[in-house]
CSV table of C-alpha atoms in Angstrom, one decimal:
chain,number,residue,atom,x,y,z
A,1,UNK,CA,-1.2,-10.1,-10.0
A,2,UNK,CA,-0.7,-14.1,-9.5
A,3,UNK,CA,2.7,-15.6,-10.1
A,4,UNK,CA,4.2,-18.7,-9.4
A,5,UNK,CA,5.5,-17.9,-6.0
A,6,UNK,CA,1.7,-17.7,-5.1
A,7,UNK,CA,1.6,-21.5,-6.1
A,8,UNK,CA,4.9,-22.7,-4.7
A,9,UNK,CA,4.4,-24.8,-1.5
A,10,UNK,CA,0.9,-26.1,-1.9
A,11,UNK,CA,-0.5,-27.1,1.0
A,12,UNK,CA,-2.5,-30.6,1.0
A,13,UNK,CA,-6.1,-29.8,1.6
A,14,UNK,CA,-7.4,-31.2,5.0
A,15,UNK,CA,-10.9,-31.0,6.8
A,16,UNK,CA,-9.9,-32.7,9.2
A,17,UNK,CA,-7.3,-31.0,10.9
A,18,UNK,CA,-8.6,-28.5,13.9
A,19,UNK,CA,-10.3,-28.1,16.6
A,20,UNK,CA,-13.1,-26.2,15.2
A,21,UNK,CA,-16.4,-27.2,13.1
A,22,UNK,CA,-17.8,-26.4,9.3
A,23,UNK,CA,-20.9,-24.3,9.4
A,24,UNK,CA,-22.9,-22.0,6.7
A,25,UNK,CA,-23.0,-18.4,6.8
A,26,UNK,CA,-25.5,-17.5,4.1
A,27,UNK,CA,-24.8,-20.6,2.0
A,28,UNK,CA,-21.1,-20.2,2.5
A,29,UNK,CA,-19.2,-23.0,4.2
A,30,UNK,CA,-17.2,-21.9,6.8
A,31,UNK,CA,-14.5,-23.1,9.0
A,32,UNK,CA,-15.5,-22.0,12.3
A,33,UNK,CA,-12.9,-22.1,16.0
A,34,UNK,CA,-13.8,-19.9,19.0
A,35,UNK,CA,-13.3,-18.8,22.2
A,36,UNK,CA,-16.1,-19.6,24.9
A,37,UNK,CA,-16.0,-16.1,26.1
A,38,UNK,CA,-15.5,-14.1,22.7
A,39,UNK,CA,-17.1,-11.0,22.2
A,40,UNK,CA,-15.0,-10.0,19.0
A,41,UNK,CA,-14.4,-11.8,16.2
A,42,UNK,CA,-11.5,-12.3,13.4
A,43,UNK,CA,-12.1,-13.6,9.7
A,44,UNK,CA,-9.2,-15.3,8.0
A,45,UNK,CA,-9.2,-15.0,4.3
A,46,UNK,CA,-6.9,-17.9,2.5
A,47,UNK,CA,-5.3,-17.8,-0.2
A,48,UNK,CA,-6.0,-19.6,-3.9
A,49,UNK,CA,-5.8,-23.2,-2.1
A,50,UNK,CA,-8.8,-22.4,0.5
A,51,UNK,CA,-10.1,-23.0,3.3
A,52,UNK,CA,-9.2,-26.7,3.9
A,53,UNK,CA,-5.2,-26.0,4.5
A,54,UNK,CA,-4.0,-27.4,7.5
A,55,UNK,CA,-2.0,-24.8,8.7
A,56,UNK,CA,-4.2,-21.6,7.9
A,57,UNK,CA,-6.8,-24.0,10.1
A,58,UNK,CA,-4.0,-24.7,13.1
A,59,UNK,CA,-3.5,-20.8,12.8
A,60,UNK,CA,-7.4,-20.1,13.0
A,61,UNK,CA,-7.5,-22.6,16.1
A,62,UNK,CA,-4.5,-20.2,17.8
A,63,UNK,CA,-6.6,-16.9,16.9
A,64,UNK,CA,-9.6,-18.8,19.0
A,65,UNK,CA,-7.3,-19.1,21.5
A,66,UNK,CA,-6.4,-15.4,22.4
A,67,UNK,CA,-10.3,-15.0,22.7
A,68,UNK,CA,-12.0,-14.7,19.4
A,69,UNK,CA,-14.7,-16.2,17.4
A,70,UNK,CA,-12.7,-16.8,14.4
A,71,UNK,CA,-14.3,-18.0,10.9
A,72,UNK,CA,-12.4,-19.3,8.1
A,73,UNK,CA,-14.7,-18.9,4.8
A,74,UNK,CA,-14.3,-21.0,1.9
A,75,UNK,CA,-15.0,-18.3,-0.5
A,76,UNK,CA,-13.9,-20.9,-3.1
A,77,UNK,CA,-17.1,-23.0,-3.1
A,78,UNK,CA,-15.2,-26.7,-2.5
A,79,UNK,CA,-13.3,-25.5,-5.7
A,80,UNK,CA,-10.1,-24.0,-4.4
A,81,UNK,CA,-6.8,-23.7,-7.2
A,82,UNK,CA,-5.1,-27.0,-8.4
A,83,UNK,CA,-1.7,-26.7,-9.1
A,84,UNK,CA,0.2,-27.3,-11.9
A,85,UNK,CA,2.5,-29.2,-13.2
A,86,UNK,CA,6.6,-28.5,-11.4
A,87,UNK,CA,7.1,-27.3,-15.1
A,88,UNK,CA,4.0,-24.9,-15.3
A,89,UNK,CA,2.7,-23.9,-11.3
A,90,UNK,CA,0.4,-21.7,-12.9
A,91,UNK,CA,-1.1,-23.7,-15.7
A,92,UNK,CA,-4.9,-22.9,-15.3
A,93,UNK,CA,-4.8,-20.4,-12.9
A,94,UNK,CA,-6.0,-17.5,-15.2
A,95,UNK,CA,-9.2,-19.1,-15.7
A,96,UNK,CA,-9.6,-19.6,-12.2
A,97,UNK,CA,-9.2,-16.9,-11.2
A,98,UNK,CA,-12.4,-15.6,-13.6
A,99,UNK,CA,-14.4,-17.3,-12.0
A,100,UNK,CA,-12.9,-16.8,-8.5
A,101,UNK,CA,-12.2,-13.4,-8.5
A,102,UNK,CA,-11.5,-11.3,-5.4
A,103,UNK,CA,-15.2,-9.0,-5.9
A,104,UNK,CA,-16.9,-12.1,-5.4
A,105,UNK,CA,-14.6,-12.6,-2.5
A,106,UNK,CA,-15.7,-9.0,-1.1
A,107,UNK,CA,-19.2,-9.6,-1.9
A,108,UNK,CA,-19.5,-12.8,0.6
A,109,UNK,CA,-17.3,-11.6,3.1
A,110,UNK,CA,-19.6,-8.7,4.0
A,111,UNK,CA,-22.3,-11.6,4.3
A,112,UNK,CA,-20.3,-13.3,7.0
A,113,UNK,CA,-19.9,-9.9,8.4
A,114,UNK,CA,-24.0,-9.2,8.6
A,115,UNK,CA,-24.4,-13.3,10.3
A,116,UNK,CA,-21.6,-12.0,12.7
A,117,UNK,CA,-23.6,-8.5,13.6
A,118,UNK,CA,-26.9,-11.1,13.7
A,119,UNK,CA,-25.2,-12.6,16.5
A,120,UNK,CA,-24.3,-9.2,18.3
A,121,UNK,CA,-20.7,-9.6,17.5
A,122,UNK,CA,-19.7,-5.8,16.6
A,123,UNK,CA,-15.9,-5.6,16.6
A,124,UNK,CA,-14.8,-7.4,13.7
A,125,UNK,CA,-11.0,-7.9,12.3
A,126,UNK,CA,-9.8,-9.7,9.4
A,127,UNK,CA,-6.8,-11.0,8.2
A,128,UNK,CA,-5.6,-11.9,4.3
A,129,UNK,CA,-2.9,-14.1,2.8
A,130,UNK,CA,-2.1,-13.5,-0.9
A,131,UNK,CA,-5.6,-13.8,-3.0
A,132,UNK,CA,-7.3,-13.1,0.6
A,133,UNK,CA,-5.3,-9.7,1.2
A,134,UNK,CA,-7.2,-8.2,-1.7
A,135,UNK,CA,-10.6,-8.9,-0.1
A,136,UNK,CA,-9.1,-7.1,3.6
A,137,UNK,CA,-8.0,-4.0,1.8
A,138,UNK,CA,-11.3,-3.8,0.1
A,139,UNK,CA,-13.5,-4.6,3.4
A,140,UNK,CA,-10.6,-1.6,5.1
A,141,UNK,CA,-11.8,1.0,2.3
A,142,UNK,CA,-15.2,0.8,4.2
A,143,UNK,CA,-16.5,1.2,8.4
A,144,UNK,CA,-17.2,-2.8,8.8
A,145,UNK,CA,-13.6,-3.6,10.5
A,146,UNK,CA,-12.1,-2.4,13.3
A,147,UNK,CA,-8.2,-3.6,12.0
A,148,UNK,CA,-7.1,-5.5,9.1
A,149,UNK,CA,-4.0,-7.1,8.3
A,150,UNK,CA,-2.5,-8.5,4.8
A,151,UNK,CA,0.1,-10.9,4.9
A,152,UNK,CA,2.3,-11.6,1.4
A,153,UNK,CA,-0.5,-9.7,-0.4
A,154,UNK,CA,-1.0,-9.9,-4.0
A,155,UNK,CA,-3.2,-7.6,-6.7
A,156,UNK,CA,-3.4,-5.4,-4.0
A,157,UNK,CA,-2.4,-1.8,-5.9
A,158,UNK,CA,-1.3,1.9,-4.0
A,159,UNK,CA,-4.9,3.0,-5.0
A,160,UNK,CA,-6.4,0.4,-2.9
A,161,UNK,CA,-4.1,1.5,0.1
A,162,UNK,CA,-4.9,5.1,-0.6
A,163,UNK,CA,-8.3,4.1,-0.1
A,164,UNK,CA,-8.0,2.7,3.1
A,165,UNK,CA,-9.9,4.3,6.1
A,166,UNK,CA,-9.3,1.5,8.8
A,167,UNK,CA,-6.3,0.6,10.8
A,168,UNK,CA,-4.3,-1.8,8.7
A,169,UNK,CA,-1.1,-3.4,9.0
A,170,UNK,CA,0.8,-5.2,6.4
A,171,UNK,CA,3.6,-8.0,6.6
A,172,UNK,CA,6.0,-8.6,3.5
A,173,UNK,CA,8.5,-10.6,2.4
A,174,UNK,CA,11.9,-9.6,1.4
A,175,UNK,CA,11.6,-12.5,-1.1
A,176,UNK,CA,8.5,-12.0,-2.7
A,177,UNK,CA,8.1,-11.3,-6.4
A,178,UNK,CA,4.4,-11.1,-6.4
A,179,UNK,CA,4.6,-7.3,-3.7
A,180,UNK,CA,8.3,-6.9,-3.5
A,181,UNK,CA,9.7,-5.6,-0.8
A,182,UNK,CA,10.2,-2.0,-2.8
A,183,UNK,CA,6.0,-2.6,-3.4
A,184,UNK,CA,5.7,-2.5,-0.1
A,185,UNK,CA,7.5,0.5,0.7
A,186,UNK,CA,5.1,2.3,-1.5
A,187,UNK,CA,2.2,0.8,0.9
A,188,UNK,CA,4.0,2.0,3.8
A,189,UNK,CA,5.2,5.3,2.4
A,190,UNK,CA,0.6,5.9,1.3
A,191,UNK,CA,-0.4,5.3,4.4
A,192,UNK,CA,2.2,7.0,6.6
A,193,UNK,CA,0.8,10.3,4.9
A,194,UNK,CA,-2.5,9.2,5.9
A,195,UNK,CA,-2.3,10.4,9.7
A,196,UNK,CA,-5.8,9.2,10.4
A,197,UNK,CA,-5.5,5.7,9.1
A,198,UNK,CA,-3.3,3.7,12.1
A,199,UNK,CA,-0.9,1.3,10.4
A,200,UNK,CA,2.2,-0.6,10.9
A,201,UNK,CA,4.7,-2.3,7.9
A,202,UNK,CA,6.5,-4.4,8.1
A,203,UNK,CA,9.3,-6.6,6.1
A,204,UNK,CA,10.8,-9.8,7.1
A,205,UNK,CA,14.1,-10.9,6.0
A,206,UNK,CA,14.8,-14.0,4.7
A,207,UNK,CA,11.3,-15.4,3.6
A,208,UNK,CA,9.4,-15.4,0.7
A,209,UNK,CA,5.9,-14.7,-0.3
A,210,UNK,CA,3.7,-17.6,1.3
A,211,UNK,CA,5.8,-18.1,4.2
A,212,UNK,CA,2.9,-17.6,7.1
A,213,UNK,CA,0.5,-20.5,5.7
A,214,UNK,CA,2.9,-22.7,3.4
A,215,UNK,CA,5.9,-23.5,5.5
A,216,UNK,CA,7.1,-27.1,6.4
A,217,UNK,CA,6.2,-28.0,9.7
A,218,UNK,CA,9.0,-30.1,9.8
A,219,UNK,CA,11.6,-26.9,9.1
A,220,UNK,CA,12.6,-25.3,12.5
A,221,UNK,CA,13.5,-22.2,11.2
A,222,UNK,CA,10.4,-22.1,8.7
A,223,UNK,CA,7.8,-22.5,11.8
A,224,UNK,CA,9.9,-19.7,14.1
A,225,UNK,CA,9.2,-17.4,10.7
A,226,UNK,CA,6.0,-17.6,10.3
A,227,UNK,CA,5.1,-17.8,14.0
A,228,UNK,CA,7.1,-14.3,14.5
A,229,UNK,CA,4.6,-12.9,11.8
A,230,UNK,CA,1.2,-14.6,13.3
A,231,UNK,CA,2.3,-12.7,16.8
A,232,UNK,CA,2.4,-9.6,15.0
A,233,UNK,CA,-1.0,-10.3,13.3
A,234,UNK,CA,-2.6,-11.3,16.9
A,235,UNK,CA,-0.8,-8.0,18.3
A,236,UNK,CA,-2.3,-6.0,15.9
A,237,UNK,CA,-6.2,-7.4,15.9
A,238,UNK,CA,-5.8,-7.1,20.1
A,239,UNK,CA,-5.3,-3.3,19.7
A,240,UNK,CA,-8.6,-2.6,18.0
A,241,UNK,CA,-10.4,-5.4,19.1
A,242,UNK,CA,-9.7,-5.9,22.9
């Protein structure tokens, strides 16, 4: 499910910012950061405003850093969600979202996965905010990842995570109306009786849902947040990657 906490926050689409370069992975534009030396690589999946964010791009550049080929797909097509008015966040969003809808999002990320095995790249992590969490579970269900993480995820159900055969980890929000914190629990509580699926839960106090990608740069306390969570993320992907 999409509600307006998933629209709250919208970030400014920016090509410009990062390091890194736009290339195509089977007709799918890409933003792409990496590591001279990486021999793994780590797919960010965004949420409904893309690939084009600044800070999901500055958080792709830090990924790079630790040693990975990173790639950033714009599973959107240049046609990430607009939002609405202050009145009505989600006006529109339910018929993007047809025409945007997670499967296709699963579909194209295993393409970017086949280009990455083309170039002998065989350990593969991925990590999803919100819309993108969706696509990680369903890419976990299979063999293609070595780890996943999901960050503030949304339509993800406790089917999908009974599904799950890789190691995942998930990071909540304790203000998040989209995977509340009790939502979460359930996750936690699935895959806990799964002794063959490695995972670690976790929720933070005192921010809501979109606080990893959408926070103010300018906010102190808002950067420390999300920065705890991106360690966590990184710790996680070095486990099974490294």
């Amino acid at each position: 499910m999409l509600g307006p906490q998933c629209c709250e926050s919208a970030p400014h689409p920016h090509p410009g910012v990062g390091i890194g370069r736009v290339e195509t992975f089977q007709h799918l534009p890409a933003y792409v950061t990496a590591s001279p030396d990486a021999k793994a690589a780590v797919i960010l999946i965004s949420d409904i405003y893309g690939f084009e964010a600044p800070n999901l791009r500055k958080l792709a550049d830090k990924v790079a850093a630790a040693g990975y080929f990173v790639v950033v797909p714009d599973f959107f097509y240049g046609d990430p969600f607009v939002r609405g008015s202050v009145e009505n966040p989600l006006a529109g969003v339910q018929d993007w979202i047809k025409s945007h809808g997670t499967d296709k999002g699963f579909e194209d990320s295993t393409k970017v996965i086949e280009v990455l095995k083309s170039r002998g790249i065989s350990a593969i992590g991925a990590a999803g905010f919100c819309w993108g969490a969706k696509v990680v579970v369903e890419l976990t269900k299979g063999e293609v990842l070595k780890a996943g993480v999901i960050l503030h995820p949304a339509i993800v159900t406790l089917d999908d995570i009974n599904a799950v055969k890789a190691p995942l980890a998930i990071l909540g929000a304790e203000i998040d109306k989209i995977s509340p914190p009790e939502l979460v629990q359930q996750f936690g509580a699935i895959l806990s009786a799964k002794p063959e699926v490695d995972s670690f839960v976790k929720i933070y106090p005192g921010v809501a849902h979109g606080w990893t990608t959408r926070y103010n740069e300018n906010d102190e306390v808002a950067v420390r947040n999300a920065e705890e969570a991106h360690v966590k993320m990184l710790e996680w992907l070095n486990k099974y990657l490294n």
